PDB file of C-alpha atoms in Angstrom:
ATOM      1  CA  UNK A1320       6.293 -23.536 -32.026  1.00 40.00           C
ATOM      2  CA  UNK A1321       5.942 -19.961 -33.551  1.00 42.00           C
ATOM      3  CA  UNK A1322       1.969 -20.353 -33.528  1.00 45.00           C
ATOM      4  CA  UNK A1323       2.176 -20.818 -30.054  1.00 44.00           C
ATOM      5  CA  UNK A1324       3.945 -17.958 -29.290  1.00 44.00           C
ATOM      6  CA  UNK A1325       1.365 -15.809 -31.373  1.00 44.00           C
ATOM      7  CA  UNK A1326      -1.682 -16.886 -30.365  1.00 46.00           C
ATOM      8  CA  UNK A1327      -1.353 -15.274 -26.605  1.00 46.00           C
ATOM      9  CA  UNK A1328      -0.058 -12.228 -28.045  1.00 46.00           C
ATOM     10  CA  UNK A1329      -3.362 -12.213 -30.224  1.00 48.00           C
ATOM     11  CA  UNK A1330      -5.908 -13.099 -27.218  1.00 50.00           C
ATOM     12  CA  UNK A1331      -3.978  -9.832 -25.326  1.00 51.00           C
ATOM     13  CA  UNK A1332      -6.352  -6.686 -24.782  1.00 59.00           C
ATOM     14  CA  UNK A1333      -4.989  -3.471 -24.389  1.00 61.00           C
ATOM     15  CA  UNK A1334      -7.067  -1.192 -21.828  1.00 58.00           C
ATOM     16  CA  UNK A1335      -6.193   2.612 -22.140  1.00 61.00           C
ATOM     17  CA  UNK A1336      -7.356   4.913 -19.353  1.00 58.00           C
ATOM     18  CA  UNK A1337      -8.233   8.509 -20.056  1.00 64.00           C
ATOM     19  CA  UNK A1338      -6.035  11.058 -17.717  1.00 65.00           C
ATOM     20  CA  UNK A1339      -6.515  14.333 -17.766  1.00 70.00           C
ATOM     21  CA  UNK A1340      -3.307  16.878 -17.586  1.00 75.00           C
ATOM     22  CA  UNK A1341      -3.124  20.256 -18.424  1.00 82.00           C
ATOM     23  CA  UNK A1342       0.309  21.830 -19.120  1.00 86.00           C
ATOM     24  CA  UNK A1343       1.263  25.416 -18.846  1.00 90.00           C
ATOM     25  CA  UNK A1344       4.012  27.087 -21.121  1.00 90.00           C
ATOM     26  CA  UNK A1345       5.114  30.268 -22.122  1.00 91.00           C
ATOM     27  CA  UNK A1346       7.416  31.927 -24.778  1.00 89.00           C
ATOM     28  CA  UNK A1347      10.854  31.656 -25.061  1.00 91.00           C
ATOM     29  CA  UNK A1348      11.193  34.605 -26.949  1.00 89.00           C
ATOM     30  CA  UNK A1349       8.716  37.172 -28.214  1.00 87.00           C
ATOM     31  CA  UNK A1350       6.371  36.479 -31.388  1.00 83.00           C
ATOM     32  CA  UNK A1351       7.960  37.636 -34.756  1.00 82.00           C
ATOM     33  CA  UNK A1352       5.522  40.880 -35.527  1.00 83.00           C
ATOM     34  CA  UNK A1353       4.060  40.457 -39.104  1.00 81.00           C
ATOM     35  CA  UNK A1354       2.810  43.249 -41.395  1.00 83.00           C
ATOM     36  CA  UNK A1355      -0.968  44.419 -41.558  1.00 85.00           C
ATOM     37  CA  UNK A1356      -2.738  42.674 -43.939  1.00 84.00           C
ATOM     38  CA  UNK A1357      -0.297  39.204 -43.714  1.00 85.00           C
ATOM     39  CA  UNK A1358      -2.145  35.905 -42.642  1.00 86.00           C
ATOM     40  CA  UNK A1359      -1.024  34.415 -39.325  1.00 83.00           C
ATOM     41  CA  UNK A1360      -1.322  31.200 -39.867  1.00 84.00           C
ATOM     42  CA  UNK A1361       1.118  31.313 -42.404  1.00 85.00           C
ATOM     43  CA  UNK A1362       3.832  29.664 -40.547  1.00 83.00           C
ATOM     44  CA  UNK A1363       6.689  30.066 -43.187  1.00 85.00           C
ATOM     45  CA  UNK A1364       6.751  33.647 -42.286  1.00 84.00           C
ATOM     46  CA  UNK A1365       7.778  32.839 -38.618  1.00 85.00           C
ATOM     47  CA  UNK A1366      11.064  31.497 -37.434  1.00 85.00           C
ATOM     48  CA  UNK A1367      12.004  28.313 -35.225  1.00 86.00           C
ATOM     49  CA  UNK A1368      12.339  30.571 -32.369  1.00 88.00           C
ATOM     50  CA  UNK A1369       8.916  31.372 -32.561  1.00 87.00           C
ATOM     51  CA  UNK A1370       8.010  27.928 -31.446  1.00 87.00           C
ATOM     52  CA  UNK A1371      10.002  27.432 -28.287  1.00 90.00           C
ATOM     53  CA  UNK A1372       8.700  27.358 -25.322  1.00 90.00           C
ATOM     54  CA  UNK A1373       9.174  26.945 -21.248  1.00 91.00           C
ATOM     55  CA  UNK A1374       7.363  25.016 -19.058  1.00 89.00           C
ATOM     56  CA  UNK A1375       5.591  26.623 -16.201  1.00 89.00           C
ATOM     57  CA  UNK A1376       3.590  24.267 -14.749  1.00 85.00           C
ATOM     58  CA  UNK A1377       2.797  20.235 -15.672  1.00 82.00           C
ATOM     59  CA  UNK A1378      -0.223  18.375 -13.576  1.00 75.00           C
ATOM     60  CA  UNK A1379       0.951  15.158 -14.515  1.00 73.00           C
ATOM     61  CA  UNK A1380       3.939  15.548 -12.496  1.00 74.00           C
ATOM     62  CA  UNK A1381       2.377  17.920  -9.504  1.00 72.00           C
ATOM     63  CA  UNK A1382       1.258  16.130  -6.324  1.00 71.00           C
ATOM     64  CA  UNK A1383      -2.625  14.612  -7.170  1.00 69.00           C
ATOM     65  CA  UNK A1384      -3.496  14.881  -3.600  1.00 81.00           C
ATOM     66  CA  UNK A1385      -6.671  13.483  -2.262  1.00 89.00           C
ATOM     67  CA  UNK A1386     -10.772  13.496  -3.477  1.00 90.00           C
ATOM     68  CA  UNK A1387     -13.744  12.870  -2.117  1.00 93.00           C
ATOM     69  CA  UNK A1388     -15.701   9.369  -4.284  1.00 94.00           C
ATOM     70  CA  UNK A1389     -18.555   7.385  -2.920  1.00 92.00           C
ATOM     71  CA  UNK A1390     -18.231   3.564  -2.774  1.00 91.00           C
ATOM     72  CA  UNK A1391     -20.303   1.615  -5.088  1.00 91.00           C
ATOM     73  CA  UNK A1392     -19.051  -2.010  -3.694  1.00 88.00           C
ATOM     74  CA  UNK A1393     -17.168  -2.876  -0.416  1.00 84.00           C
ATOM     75  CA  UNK A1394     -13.346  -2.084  -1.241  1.00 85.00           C
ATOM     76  CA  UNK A1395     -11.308  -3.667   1.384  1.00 76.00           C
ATOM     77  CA  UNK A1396      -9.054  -1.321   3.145  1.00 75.00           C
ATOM     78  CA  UNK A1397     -11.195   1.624   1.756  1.00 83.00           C
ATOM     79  CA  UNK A1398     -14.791   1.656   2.924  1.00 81.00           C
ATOM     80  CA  UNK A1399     -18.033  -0.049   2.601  1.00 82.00           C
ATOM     81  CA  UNK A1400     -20.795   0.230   0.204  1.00 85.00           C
ATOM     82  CA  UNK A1401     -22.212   3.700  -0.035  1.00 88.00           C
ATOM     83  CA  UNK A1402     -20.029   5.094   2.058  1.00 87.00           C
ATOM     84  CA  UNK A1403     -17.942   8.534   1.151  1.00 89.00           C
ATOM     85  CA  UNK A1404     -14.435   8.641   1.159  1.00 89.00           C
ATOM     86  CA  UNK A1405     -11.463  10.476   0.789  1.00 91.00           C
ATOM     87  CA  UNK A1406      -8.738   8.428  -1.424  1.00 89.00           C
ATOM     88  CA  UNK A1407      -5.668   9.816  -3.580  1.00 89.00           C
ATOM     89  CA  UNK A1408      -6.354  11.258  -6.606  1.00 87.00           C
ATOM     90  CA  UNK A1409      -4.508   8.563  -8.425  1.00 85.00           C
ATOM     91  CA  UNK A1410      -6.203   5.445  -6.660  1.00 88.00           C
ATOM     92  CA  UNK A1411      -9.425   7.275  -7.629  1.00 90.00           C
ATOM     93  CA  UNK A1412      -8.589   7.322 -11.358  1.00 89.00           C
ATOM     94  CA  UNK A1413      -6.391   4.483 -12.276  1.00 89.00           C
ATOM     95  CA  UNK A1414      -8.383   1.810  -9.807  1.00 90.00           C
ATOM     96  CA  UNK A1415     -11.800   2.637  -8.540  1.00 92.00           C
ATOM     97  CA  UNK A1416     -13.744   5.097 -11.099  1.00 92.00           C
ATOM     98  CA  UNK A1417     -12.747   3.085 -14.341  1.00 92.00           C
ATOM     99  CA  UNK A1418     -13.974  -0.388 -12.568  1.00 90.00           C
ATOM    100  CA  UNK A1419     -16.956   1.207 -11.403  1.00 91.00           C
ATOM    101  CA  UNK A1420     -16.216   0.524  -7.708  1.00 92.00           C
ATOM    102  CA  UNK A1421     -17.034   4.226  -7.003  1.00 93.00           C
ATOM    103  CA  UNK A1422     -18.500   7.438  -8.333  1.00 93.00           C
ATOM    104  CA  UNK A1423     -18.286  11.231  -7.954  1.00 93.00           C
ATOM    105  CA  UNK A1424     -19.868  12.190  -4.891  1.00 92.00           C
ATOM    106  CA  UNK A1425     -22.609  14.497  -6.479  1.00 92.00           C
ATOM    107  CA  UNK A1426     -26.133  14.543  -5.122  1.00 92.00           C
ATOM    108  CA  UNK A1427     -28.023  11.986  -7.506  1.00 92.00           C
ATOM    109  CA  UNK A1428     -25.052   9.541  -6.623  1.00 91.00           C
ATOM    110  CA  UNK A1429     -25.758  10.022  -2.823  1.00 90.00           C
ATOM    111  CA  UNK A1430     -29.236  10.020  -3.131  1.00 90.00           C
ATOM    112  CA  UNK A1431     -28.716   5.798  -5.049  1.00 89.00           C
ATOM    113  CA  UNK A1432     -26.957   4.434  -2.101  1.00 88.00           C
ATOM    114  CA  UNK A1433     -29.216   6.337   0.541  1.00 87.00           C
ATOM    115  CA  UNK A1434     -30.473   3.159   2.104  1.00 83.00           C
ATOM    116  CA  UNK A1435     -26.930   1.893   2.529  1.00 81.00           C
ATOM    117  CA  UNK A1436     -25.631   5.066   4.061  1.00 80.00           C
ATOM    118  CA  UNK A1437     -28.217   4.514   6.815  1.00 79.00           C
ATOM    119  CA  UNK A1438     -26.509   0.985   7.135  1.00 75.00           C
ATOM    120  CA  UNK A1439     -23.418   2.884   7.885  1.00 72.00           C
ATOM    121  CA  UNK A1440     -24.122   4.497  10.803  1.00 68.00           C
ATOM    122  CA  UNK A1441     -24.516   0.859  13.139  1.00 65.00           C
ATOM    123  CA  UNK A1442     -21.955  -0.838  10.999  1.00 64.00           C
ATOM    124  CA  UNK A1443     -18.304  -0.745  13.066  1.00 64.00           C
ATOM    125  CA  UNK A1444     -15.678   1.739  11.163  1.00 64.00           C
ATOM    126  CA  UNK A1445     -12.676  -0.432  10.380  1.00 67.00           C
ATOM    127  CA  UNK A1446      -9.231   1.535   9.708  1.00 69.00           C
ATOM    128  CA  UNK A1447      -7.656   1.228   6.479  1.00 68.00           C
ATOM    129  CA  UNK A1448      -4.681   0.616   8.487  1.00 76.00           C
ATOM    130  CA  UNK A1449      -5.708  -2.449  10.312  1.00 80.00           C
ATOM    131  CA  UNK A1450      -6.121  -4.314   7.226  1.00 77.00           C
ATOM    132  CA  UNK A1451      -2.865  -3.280   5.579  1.00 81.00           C
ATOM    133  CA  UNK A1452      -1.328  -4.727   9.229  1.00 86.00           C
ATOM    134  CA  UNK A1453      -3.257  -7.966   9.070  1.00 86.00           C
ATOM    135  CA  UNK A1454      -2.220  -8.227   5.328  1.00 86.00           C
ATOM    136  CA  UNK A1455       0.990  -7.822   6.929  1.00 89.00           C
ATOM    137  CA  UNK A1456       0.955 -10.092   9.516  1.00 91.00           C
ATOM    138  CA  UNK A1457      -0.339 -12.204   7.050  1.00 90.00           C
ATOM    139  CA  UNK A1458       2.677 -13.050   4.292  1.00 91.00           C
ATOM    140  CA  UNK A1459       5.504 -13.391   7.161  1.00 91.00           C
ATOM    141  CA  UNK A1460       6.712 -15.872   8.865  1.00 91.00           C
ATOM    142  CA  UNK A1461       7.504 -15.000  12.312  1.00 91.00           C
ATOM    143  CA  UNK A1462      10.735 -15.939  14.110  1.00 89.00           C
ATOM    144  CA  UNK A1463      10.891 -16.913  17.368  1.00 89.00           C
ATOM    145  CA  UNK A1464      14.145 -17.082  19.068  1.00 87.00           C
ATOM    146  CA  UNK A1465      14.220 -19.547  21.897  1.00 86.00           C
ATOM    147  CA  UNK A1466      17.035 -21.322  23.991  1.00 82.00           C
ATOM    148  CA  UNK A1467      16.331 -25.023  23.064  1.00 79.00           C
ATOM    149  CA  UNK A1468      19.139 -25.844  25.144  1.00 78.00           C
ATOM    150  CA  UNK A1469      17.683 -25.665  28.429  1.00 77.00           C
ATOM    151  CA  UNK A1470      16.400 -29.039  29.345  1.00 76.00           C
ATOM    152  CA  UNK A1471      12.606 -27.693  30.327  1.00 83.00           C
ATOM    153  CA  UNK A1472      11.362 -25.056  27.391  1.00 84.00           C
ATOM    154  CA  UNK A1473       7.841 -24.208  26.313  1.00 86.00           C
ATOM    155  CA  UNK A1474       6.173 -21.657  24.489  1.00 88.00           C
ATOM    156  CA  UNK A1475       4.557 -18.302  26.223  1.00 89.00           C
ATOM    157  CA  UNK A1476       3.347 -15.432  24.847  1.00 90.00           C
ATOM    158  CA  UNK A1477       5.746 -13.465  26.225  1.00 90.00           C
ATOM    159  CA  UNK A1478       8.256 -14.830  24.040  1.00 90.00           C
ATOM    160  CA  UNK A1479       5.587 -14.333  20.844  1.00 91.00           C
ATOM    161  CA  UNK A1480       5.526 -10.627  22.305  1.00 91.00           C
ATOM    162  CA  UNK A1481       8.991 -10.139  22.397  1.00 90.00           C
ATOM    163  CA  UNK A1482       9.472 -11.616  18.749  1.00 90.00           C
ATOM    164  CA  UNK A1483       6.659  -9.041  17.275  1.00 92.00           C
ATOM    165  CA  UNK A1484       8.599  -6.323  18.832  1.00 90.00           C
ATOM    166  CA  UNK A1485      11.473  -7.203  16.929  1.00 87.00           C
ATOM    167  CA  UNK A1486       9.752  -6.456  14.110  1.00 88.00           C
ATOM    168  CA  UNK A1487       8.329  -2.943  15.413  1.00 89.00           C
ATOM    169  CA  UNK A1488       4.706  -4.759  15.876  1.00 90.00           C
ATOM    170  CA  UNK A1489       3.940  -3.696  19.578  1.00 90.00           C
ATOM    171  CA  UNK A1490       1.009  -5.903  21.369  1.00 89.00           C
ATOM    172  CA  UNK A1491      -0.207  -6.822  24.834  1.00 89.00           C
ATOM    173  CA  UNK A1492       0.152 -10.464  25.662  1.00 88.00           C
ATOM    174  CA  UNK A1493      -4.390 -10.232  26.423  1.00 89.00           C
ATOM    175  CA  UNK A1494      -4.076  -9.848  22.204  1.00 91.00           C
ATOM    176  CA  UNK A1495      -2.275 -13.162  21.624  1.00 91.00           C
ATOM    177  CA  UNK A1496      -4.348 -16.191  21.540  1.00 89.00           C
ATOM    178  CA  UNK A1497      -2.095 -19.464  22.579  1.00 84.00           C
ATOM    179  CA  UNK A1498      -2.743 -22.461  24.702  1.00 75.00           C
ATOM    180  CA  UNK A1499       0.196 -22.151  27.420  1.00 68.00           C
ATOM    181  CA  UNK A1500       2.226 -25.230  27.292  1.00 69.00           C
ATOM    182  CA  UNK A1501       1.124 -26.358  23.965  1.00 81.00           C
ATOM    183  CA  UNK A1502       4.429 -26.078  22.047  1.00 87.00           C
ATOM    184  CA  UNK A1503       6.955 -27.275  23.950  1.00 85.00           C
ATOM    185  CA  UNK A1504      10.525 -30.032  23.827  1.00 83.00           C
ATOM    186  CA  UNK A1505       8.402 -32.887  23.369  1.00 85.00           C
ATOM    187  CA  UNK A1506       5.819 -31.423  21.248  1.00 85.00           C
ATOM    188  CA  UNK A1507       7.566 -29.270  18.872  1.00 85.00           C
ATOM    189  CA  UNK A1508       9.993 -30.661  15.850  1.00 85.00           C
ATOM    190  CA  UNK A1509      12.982 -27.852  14.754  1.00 83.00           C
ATOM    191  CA  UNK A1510      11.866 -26.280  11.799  1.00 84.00           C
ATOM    192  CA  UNK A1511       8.135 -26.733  11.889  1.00 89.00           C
ATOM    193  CA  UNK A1512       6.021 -23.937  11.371  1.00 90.00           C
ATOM    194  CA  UNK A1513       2.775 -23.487  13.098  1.00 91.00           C
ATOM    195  CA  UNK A1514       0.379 -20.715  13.888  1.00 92.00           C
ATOM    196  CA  UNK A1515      -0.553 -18.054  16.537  1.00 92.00           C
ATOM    197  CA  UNK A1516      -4.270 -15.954  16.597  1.00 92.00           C
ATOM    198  CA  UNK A1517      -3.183 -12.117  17.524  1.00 92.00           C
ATOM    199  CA  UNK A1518      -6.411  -9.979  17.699  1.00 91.00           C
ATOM    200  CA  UNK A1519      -5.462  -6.392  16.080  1.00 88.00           C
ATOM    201  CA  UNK A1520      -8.829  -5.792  17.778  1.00 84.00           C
ATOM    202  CA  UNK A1521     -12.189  -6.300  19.208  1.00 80.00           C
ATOM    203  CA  UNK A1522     -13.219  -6.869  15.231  1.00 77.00           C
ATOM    204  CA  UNK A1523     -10.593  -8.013  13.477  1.00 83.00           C
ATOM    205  CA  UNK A1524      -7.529 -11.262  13.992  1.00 88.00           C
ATOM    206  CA  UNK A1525      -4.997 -12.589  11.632  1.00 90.00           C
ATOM    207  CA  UNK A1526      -3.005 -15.860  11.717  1.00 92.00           C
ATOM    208  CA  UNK A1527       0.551 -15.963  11.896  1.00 93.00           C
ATOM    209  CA  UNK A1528       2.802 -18.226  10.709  1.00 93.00           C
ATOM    210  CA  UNK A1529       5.621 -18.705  13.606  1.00 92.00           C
ATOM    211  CA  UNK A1530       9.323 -20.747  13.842  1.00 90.00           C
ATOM    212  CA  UNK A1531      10.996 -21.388  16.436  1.00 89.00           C
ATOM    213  CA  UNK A1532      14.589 -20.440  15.939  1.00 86.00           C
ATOM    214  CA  UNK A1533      17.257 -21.645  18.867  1.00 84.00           C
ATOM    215  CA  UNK A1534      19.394 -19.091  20.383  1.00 81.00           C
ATOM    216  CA  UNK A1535      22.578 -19.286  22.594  1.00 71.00           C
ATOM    217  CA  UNK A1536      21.827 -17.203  25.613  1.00 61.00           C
ATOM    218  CA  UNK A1537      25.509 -17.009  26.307  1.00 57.00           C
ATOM    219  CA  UNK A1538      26.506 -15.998  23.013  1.00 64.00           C
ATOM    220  CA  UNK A1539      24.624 -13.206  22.538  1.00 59.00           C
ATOM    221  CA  UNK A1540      25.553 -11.864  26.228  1.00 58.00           C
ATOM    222  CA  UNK A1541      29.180 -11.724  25.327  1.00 63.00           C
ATOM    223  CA  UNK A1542      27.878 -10.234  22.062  1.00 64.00           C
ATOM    224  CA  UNK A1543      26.390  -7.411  24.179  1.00 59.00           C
ATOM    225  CA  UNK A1544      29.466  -7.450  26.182  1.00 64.00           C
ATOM    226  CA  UNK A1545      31.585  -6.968  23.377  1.00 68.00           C
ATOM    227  CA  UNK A1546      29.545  -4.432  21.956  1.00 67.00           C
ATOM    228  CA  UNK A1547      30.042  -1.934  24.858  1.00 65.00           C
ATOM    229  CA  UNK A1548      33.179  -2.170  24.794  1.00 66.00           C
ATOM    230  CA  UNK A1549      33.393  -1.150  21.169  1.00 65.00           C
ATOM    231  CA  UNK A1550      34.503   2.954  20.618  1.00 65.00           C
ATOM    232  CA  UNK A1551      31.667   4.919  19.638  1.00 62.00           C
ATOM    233  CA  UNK A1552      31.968   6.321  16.283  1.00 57.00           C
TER     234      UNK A1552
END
């Protein structure tokens, strides 16, 4: 049992990345004076005093901000191959330049990847932000309320609109891709989970997973009704 536990712990590798910080100090309190002729790096001749100091500035802990690095692979939610982007400082360093997935921007770099920058110019320009929302999109599973009382109930996209709203993802119904009548009272078993297409655009779609969860009507009119009557704090 205890050479089982070891021999992981012996397979582990370590990987330490380089940063570089610079940190600014100054003197607490002036430098003892010494006589002509004494050595200064004699440090029994100083006193603890001597060697405290105040920080005035520390990189590590300022803002990195952002830097320009040019792509040397297709990093998704970044850029494409070749391309030149601006990324935090910390991305740049801790992800990207130590796997090699981009380089410093200087002009023997640009001049390697000067047939894909051509590439670049017909190639559609996809937001970073479109892929974080379809990564969003993505790893949720998207409640639909709907009143399974009625006798007659199927599935729009109005009521798939309605339920990405409540979860501050705004969309035109022309965006949501659903067969009208598909899921409906004799189709659809409570609890099952199935999936809607929504185009984030011309380029790019994700697949969501949706429930249907059922909903009084009533109840959550006298809810409202209640609420207004409530004193306003």
């Amino acid at each position: 049992m205890f050479r089982t536990l070891i021999r992981p712990l012996q397979s582990a590798r370590i990987i330490q990345i380089p940063i570089r910080t610079t940190v600014v100090v100054e003197r607490v309190h002036p430098l003892t004076k010494l006589r002509p002729g004494e050595n200064i790096y004699d440090y029994s001749k100083y006193k603890y005093t001597d060697f405290q100091y105040r920080i005035i500035r520390d990189t590590d802990t300022e803002k990195w901000g952002n830097i320009d690095v040019i792509l040397t692979e297709y990093v998704e939610g970044v850029g494409y191959k070749g391309e030149i982007v601006n990324i935090p400082r910390e991305m740049a360093y801790r992800e990207l330049l130590p796997a090699q997935l981009a380089l410093y921007p200087t002009p023997e770099n640009i001049a390697l990847f000067e047939e894909e920058r051509k590439l670049l110019v017909d190639r559609p320009q996809i937001s970073p932000f479109v892929m974080k929302c379809r990564d969003y999109l993505k790893s949720i599973v998207l409640q639909i309320p709907i009143n399974l009382k009625s006798k007659e109930w199927s599935l729009t996209k109005d009521n798939i609109r309605i339920a990405l709203r409540r979860i501050n993802v705004m969309c035109d119904e022309d965006a949501i891709i659903l067969e009208d009548g598909s899921i409906n009272q004799d189709t659809y078993k409570l609890g099952e989970e199935f999936n809607v297409i929504l185009k984030i655009n011309p380029l790019v779609e994700v697949s969501i997973k949706c429930v249907i969860v059922p909903v009084d009507k009533a109840k959550l009119w006298d809810e409202y009704q209640l609420s207004k009557r409530r004193p306003k704090t």
